[in-house]
Coordinates of C-alpha atoms and ligand atoms in Angstrom, one line a residue:
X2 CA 60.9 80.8 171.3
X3 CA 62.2 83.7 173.6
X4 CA 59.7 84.7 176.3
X5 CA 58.4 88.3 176.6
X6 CA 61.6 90.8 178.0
X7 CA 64.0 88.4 177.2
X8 CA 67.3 89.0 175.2
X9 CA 68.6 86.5 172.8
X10 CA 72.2 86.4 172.8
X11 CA 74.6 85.5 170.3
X12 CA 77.7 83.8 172.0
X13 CA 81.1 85.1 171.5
X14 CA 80.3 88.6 170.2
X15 CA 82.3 90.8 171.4
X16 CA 81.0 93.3 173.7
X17 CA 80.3 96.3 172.0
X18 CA 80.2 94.6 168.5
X19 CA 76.6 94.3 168.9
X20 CA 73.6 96.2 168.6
X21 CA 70.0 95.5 170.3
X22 CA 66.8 95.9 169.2
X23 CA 63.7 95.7 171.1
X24 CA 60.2 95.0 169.8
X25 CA 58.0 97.4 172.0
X26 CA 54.7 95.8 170.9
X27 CA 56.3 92.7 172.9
X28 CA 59.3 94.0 174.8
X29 CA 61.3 91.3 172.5
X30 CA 64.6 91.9 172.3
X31 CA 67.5 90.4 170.0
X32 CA 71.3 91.2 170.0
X33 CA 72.9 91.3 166.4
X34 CA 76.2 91.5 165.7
X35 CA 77.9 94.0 164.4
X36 CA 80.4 92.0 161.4
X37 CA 82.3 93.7 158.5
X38 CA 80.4 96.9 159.5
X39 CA 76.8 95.8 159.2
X40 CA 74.4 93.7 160.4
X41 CA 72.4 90.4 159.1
X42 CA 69.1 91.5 158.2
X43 CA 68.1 87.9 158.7
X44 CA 68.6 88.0 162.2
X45 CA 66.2 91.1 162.5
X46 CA 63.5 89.3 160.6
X47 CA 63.7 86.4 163.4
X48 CA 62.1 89.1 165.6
X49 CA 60.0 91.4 163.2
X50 CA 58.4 89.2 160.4
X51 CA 57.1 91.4 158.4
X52 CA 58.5 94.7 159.6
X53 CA 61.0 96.0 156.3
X54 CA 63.6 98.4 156.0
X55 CA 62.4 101.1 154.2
X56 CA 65.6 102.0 152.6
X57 CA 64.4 103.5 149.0
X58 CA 68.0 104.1 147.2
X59 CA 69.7 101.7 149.1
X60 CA 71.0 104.5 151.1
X61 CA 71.5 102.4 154.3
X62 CA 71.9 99.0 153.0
X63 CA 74.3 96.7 152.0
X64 CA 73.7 94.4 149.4
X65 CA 76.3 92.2 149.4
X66 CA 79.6 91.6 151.0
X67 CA 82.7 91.9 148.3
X68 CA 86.5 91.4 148.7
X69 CA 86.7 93.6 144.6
X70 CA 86.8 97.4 145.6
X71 CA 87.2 99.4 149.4
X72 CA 85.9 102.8 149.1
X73 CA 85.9 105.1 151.8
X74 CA 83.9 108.3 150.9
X75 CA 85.2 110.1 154.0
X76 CA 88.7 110.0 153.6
X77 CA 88.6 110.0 149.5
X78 CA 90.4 106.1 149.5
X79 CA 89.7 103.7 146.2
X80 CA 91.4 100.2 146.2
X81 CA 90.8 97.5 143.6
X82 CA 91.7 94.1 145.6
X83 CA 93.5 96.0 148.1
X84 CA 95.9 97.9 146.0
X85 CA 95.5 101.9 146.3
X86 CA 93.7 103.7 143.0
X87 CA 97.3 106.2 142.5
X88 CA 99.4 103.4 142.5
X89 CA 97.5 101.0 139.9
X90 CA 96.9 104.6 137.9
X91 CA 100.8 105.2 138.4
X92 CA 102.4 101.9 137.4
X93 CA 99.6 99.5 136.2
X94 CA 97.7 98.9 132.7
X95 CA 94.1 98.6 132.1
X96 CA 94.3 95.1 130.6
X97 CA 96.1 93.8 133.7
X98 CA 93.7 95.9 136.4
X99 CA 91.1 93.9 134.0
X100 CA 92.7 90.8 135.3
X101 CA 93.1 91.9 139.0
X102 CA 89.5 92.6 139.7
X103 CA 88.3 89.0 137.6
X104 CA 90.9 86.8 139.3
X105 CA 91.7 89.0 142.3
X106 CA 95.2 88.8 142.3
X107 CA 97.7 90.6 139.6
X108 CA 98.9 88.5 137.4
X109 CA 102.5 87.0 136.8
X110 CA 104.2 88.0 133.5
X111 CA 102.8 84.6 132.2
X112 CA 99.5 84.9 133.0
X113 CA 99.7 88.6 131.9
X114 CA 100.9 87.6 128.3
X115 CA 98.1 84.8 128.0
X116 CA 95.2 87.2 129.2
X117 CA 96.5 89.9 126.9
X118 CA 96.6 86.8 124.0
X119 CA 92.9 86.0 125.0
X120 CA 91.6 89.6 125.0
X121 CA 93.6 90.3 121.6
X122 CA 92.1 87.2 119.8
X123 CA 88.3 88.0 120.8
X124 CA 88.0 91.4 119.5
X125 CA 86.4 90.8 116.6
X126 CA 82.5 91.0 116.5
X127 CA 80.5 88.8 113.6
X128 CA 79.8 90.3 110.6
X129 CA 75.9 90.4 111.5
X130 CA 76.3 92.5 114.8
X131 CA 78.2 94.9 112.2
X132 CA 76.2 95.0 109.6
X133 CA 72.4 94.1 110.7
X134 CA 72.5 95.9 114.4
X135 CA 74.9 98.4 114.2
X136 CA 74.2 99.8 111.1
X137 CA 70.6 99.0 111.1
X138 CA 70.2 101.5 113.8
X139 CA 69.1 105.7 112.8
X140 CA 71.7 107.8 111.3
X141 CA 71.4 109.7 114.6
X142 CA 71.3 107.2 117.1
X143 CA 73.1 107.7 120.4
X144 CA 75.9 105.7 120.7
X145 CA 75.3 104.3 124.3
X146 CA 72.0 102.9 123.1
X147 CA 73.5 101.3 120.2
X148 CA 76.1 99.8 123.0
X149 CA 73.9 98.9 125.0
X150 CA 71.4 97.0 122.5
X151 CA 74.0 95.6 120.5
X152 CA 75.3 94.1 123.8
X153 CA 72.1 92.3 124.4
X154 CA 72.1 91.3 121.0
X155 CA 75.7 89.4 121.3
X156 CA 73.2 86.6 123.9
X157 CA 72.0 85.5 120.6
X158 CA 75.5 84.9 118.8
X159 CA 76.8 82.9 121.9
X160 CA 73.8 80.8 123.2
X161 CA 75.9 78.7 125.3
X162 CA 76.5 81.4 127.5
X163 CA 73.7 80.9 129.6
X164 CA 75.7 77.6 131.3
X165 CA 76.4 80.1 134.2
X166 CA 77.4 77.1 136.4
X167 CA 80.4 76.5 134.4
X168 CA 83.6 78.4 135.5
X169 CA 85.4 78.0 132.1
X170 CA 82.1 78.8 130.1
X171 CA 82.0 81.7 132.1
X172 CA 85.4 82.9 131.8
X173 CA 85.1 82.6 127.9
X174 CA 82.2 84.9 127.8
X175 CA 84.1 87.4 130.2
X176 CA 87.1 87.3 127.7
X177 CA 84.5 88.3 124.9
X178 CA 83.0 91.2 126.6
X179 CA 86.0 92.9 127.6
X180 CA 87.4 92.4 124.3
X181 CA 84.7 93.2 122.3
X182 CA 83.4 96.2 123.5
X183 CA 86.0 99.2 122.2
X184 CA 84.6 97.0 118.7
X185 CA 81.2 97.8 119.4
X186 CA 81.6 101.4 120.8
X187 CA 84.2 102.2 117.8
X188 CA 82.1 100.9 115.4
X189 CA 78.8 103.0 116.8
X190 CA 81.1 105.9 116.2
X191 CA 81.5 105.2 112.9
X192 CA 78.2 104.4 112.0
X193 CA 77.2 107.7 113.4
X194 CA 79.9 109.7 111.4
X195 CA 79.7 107.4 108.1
X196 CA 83.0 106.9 108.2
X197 CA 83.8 103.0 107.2
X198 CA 84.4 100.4 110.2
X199 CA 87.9 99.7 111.2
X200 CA 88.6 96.2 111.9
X201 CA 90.9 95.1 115.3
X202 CA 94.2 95.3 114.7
X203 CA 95.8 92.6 116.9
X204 CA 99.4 94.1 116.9
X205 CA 98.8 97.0 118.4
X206 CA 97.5 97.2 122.9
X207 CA 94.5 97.3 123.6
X208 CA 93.7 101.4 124.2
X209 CA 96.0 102.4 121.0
X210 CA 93.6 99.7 119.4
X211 CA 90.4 101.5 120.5
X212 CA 91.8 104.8 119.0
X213 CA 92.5 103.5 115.7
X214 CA 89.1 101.7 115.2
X215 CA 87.8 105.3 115.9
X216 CA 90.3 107.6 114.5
X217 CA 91.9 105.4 111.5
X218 CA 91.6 106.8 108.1
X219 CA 93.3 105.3 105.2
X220 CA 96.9 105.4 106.4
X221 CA 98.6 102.0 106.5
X222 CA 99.3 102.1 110.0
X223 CA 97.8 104.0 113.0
X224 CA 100.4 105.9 114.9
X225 CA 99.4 107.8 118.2
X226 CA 101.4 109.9 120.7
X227 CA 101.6 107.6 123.1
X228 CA 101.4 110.2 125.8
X229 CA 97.2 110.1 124.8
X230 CA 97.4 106.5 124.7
X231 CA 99.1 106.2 128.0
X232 CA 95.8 109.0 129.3
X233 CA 93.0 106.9 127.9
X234 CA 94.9 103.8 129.7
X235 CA 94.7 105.7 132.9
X236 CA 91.2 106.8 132.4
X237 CA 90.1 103.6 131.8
X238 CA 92.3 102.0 134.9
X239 CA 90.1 104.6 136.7
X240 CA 86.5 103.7 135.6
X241 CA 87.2 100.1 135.7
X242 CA 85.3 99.4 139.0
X243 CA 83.5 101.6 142.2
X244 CA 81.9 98.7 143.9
X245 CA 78.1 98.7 144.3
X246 CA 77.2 102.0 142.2
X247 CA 74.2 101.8 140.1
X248 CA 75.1 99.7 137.2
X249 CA 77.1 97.3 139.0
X250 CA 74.1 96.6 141.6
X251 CA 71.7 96.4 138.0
X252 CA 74.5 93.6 136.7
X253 CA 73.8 91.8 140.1
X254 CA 70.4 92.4 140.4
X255 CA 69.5 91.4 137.0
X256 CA 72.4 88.3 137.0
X257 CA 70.9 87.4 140.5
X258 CA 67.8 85.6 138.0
X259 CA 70.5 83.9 136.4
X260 CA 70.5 85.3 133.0
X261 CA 73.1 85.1 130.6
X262 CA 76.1 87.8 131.2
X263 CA 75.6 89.7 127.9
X264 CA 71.9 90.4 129.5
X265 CA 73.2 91.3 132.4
X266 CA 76.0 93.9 131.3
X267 CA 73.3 95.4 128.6
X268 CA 71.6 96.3 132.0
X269 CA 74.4 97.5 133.4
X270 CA 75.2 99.4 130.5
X271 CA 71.7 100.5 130.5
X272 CA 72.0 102.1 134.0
X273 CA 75.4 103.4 133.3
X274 CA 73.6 105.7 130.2
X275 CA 71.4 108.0 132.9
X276 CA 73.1 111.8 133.2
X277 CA 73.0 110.9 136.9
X278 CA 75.5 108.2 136.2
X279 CA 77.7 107.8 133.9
X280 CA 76.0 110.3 131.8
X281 CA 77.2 112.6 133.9
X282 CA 80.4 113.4 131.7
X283 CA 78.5 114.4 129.1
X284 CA 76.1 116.3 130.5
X285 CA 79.3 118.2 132.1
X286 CA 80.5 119.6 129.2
X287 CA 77.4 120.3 127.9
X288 CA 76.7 122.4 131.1
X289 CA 80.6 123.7 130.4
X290 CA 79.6 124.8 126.6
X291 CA 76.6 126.6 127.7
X292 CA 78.3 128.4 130.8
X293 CA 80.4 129.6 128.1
X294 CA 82.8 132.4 129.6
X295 CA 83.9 133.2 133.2
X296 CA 81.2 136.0 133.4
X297 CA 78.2 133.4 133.9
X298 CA 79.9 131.6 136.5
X299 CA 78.1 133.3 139.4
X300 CA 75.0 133.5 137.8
X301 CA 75.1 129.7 137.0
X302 CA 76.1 128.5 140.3
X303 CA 73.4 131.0 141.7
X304 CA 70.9 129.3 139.8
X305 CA 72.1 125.9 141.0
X306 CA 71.5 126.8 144.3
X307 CA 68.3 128.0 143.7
X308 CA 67.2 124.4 142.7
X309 CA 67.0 125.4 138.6
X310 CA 69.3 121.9 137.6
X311 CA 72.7 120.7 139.1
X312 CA 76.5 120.8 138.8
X313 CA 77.0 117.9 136.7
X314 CA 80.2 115.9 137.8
X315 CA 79.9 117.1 141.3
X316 CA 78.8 115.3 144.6
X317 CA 78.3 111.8 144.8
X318 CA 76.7 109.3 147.4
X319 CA 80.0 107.9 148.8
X320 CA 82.2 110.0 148.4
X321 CA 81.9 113.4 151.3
X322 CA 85.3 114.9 150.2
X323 CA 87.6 114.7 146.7
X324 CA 87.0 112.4 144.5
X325 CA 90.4 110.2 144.4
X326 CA 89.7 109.4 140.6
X327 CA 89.6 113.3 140.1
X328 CA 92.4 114.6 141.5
X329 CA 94.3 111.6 139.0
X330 CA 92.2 112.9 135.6
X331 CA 93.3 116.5 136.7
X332 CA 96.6 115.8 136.3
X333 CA 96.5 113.5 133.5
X334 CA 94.5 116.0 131.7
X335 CA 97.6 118.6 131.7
X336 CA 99.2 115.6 130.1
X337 CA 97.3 115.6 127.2
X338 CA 97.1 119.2 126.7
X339 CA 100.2 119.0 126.2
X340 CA 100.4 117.0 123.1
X341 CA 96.6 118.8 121.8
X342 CA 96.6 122.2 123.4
X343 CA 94.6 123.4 126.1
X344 CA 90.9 122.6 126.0
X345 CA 89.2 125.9 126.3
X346 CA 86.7 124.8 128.5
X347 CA 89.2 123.9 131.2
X348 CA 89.6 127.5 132.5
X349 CA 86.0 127.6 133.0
X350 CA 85.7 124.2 134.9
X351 CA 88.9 125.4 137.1
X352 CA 87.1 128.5 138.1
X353 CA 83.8 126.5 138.2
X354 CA 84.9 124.2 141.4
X355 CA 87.0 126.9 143.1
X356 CA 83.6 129.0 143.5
X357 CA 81.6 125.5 144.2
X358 CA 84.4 124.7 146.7
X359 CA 84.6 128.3 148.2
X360 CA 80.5 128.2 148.9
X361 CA 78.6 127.4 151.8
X362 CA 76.2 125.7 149.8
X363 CA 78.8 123.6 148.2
X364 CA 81.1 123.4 151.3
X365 CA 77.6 122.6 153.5
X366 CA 77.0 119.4 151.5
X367 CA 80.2 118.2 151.1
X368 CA 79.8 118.6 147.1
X369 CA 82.9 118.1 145.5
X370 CA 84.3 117.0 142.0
X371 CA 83.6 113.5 141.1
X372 CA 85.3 111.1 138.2
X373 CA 83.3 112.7 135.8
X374 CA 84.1 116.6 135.9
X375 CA 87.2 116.6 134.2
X376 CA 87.2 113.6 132.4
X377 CA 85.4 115.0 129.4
X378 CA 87.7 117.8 128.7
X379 CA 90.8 115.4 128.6
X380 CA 88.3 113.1 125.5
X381 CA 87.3 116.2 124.1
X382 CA 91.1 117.5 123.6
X383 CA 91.3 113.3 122.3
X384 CA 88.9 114.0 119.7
X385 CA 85.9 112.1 120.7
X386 CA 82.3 113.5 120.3
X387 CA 80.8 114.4 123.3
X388 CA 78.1 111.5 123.1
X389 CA 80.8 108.9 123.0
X390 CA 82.1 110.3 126.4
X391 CA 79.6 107.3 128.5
X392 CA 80.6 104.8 126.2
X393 CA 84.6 105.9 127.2
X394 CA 83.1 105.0 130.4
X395 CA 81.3 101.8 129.8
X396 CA 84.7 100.4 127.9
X397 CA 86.5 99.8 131.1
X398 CA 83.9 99.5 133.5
X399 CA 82.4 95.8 132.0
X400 CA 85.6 94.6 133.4
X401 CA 84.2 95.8 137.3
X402 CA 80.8 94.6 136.5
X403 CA 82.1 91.0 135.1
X404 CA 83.7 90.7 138.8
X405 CA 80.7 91.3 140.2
X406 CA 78.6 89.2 138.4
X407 CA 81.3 86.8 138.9
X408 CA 81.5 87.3 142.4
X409 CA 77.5 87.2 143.1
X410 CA 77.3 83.2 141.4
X411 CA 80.5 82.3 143.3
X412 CA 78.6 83.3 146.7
X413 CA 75.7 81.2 145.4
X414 CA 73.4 84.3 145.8
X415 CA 69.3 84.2 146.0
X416 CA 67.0 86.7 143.4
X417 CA 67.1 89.9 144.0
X418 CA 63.6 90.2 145.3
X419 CA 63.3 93.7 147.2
X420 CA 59.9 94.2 149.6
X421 CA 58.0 97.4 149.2
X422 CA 55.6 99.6 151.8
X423 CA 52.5 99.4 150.2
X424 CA 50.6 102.9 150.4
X425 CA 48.1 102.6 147.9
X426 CA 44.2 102.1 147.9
X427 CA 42.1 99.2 150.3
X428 CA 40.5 96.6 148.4
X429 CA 37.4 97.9 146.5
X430 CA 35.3 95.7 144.0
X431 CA 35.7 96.3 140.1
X432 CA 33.2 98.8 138.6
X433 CA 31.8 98.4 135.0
X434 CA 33.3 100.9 132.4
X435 CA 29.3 102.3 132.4
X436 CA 28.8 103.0 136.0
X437 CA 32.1 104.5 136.7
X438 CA 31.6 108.5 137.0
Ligands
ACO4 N1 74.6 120.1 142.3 C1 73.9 120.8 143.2 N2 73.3 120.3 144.4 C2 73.6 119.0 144.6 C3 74.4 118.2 143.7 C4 74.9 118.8 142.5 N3 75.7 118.2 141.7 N4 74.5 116.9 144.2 C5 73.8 116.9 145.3 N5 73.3 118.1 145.6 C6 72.5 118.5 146.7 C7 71.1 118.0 146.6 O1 70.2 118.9 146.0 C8 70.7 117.8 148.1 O2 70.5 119.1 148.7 P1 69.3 119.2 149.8 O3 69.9 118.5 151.0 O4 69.2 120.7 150.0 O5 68.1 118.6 149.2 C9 72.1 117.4 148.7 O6 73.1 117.9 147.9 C10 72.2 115.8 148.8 O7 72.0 115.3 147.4 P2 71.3 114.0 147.1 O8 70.6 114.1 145.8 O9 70.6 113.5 148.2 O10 72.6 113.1 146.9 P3 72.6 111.6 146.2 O11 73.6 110.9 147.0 O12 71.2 111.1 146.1 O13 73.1 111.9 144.7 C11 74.4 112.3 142.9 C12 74.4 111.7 144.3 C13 73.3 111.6 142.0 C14 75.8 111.9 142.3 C15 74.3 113.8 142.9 O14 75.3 114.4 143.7 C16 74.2 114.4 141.5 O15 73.1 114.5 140.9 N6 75.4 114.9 141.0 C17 75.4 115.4 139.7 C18 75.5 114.3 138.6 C19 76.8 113.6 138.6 O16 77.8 114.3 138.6 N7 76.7 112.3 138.6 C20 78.0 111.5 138.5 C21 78.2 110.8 139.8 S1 79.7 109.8 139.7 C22 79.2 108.5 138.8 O17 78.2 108.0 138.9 C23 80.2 108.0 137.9

């Protein structure tokens, strides 16, 4: 026990690495060190029992530690296991990126052609999802809630999954999700559209895949400019992981209660669907649409400002400057103009950040484009409907949250189990429905 005034020390922190906190209902005192950039909250607990953070939003507080993803917000840096966002956009694939956050290294050519065998041979879903979830669902349901439930709905096709202490178990179930999910969200499309589903084709990659179960029609082969495959490859390089956003920290939180992974990346998915989110690309190009023509620019950026709605696809909690990822789908979206023609909307969304960029209010907050602003013009130009836009989003990002949940059983992690400030009402004795006024 320390004695009133007294500091406990930790030996061998380095001076400075520390911070102290003092108790001045007891004059306590505890030195924490400062490690990775934060502190244990343990060790503050050892002096205030029963004193919480109030941190609503997580805004202050780190969850876990991670070796996936670095972000620094200031500087606008992204690295998946160390290696920088533009060079994995430049030179890498999706499928191996896939690989690099699950197994943390990149793999050799023969490991590369084995995962790519793996992913390739799991993309088919059974019959049942197809035909009793799928298309059991309203002719106008929205895509990312047919994802998202028929996600849940693959627990019940692969009980076993639940043996989350087996490594190999679990890397069977990760195979699956990747693999399967351009099946589900193509075959939500085509539901939605009643156009017939598209089986996997398992001799062509993994994006130009994707685009045939959406775009195939009755032509014997699918062929696609490979300059649009190459784009959706680097969009989905890009949205493969952003450490502990809002869906990943659901996938932790709710795989923290050990439930099986399909649960766990339906709530993922779940959180991912909010315009907030990853909704945000489709609410952009709504917002885009209804702007409409250079002329309501100014008004609509005036009425922003005056607290009447946001600019979808700009700002973000980490990130204080660009947006790496959106410098990236800025260029790559030239790219694919080039092979469908300019999107009309993208003069509007160029002129829409250089007057969001150029204002106070903007400049102020440090509001700038995030993954999400030009994204949806480049899957626009592609051809997909603007409601398919999250589930673009969802595709690649399984891979990041699969890491994660990966990561959180590896470091033998408790329940997520946050404390609250409670603020509500005394104790008062129940009142009979007849007496109550
Ligand atoms: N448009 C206008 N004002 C904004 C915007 C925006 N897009 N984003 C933040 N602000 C303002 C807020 O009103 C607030 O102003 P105030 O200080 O006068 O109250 C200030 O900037 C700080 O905003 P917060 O809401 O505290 O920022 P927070 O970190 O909680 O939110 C978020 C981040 C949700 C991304 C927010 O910037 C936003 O709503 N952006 C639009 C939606 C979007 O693009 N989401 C995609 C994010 S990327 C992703 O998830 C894939």
């Amino acid at each position: 026990m320390q004695s009133a005034g007294r500091r406990e020390r930790h030996e061998g922190i380095p001076l400075g690495e520390s911070v102290t906190i003092t108790d001045n209902r007891t004059g306590k005192s505890i030195e924490v060190p400062i490690v990775n950039g934060g502190v244990d909250s343990s060790e503050w607990a050892k002096l205030l029992p029963g004193v919480w953070f109030y941190d609503p939003s997580f805004g202050n507080t780190a969850s876990t530690s991670s070796a996936i993803t670095y972000l620094d917000g200031e500087e606008g840096v992204l690295r998946y296991r160390g290696y920088p966002i533009e060079q994995l956009a430049e030179k890498s694939t999706y499928l191996e990126v896939a690989y690099l956050l699950i197994h943390g290294e990149l793999p050799t050519p023969v490991q590369y052609e084995e995962w790519k065998h793996q992913i390739t041979t799991h993309t088919y879903i059974h019959e049942h999802v197809r035909k009793r979830f799928l298309e059991g669902f309203h002719y106008d349901a929205h895509p990312m809630g047919m994802l998202t439930s028929s996600i849940a709905a693959l627990s019940t096709f692969y009980p076993e999954a639940k043996d989350i202490e087996d490594p190999a178990n679990r890397m069977r179930q990760i195979i699956r999700l990747i693999a399967k999910l351009p099946t589900l969200a193509a075959g939500a499309h085509r539901y939605s559209v009643g156009m017939p589903f598209v089986y996997p084709d398992n001799n062509i990659d993994f994006q130009t895949n994707f685009l045939s179960m959406m775009f195939r029609v009755a032509e014997p082969t699918f062929e696609c400019d490979p300059r649009l495959s190459r784009a959706l490859d680097i969009l989905f390089i890009l949205h493969a992981d952003h450490e502990q956003n809002c869906s990943t920290t659901a996938a932790r939180v709710v795989g923290s209660s050990q439930a099986d992974p399909y649960s766990a990346m339906a709530a993922a998915c779940a959180a991912l669907y909010g315009p907030l989110h990853g909704g945000a690309n489709e609410a952009v190009l709504r917002m885009l649409t209804e702007i409409g023509s250079y002329d309501n620019i100014d008004a609509f950026i005036e009425s922003v400002k005056a607290g009447k709605g946001r600019l979808m696809g700009f700002g973000h909690r980490v990130y204080k400057s660009y947006d790496p990822r959106a410098k990236i789908i800025k260029q790559a979206a030239y790219d694919v103009f080039e092979v469908t023609g300019k999107n009309p909307l993208l003069d509007i969304a160029l002129k829409l950040e250089e007057t969001a960029l150029n204002d106070p209010y903007f400049i102020e907050r440090k509001l700038y484009p995030n993954v999400d602003f030009y994204s949806g013009l480049i899957y626009q130009a592609m051809g997909f409907p603007v409601e398919m836009f999250t589930v673009l989003f969802a595709i690649p990002r399984v891979s990041g949250w699969l890491s994660h949940w990966q990561e959180m059983l590896e470091q033998k992690s408790r329940i997520a189990r946050p404390r609250q400030l409670y603020t509500g009402v005394d104790e008062r004795d129940y009142v009979a429905i007849n007496a109550r006024q």
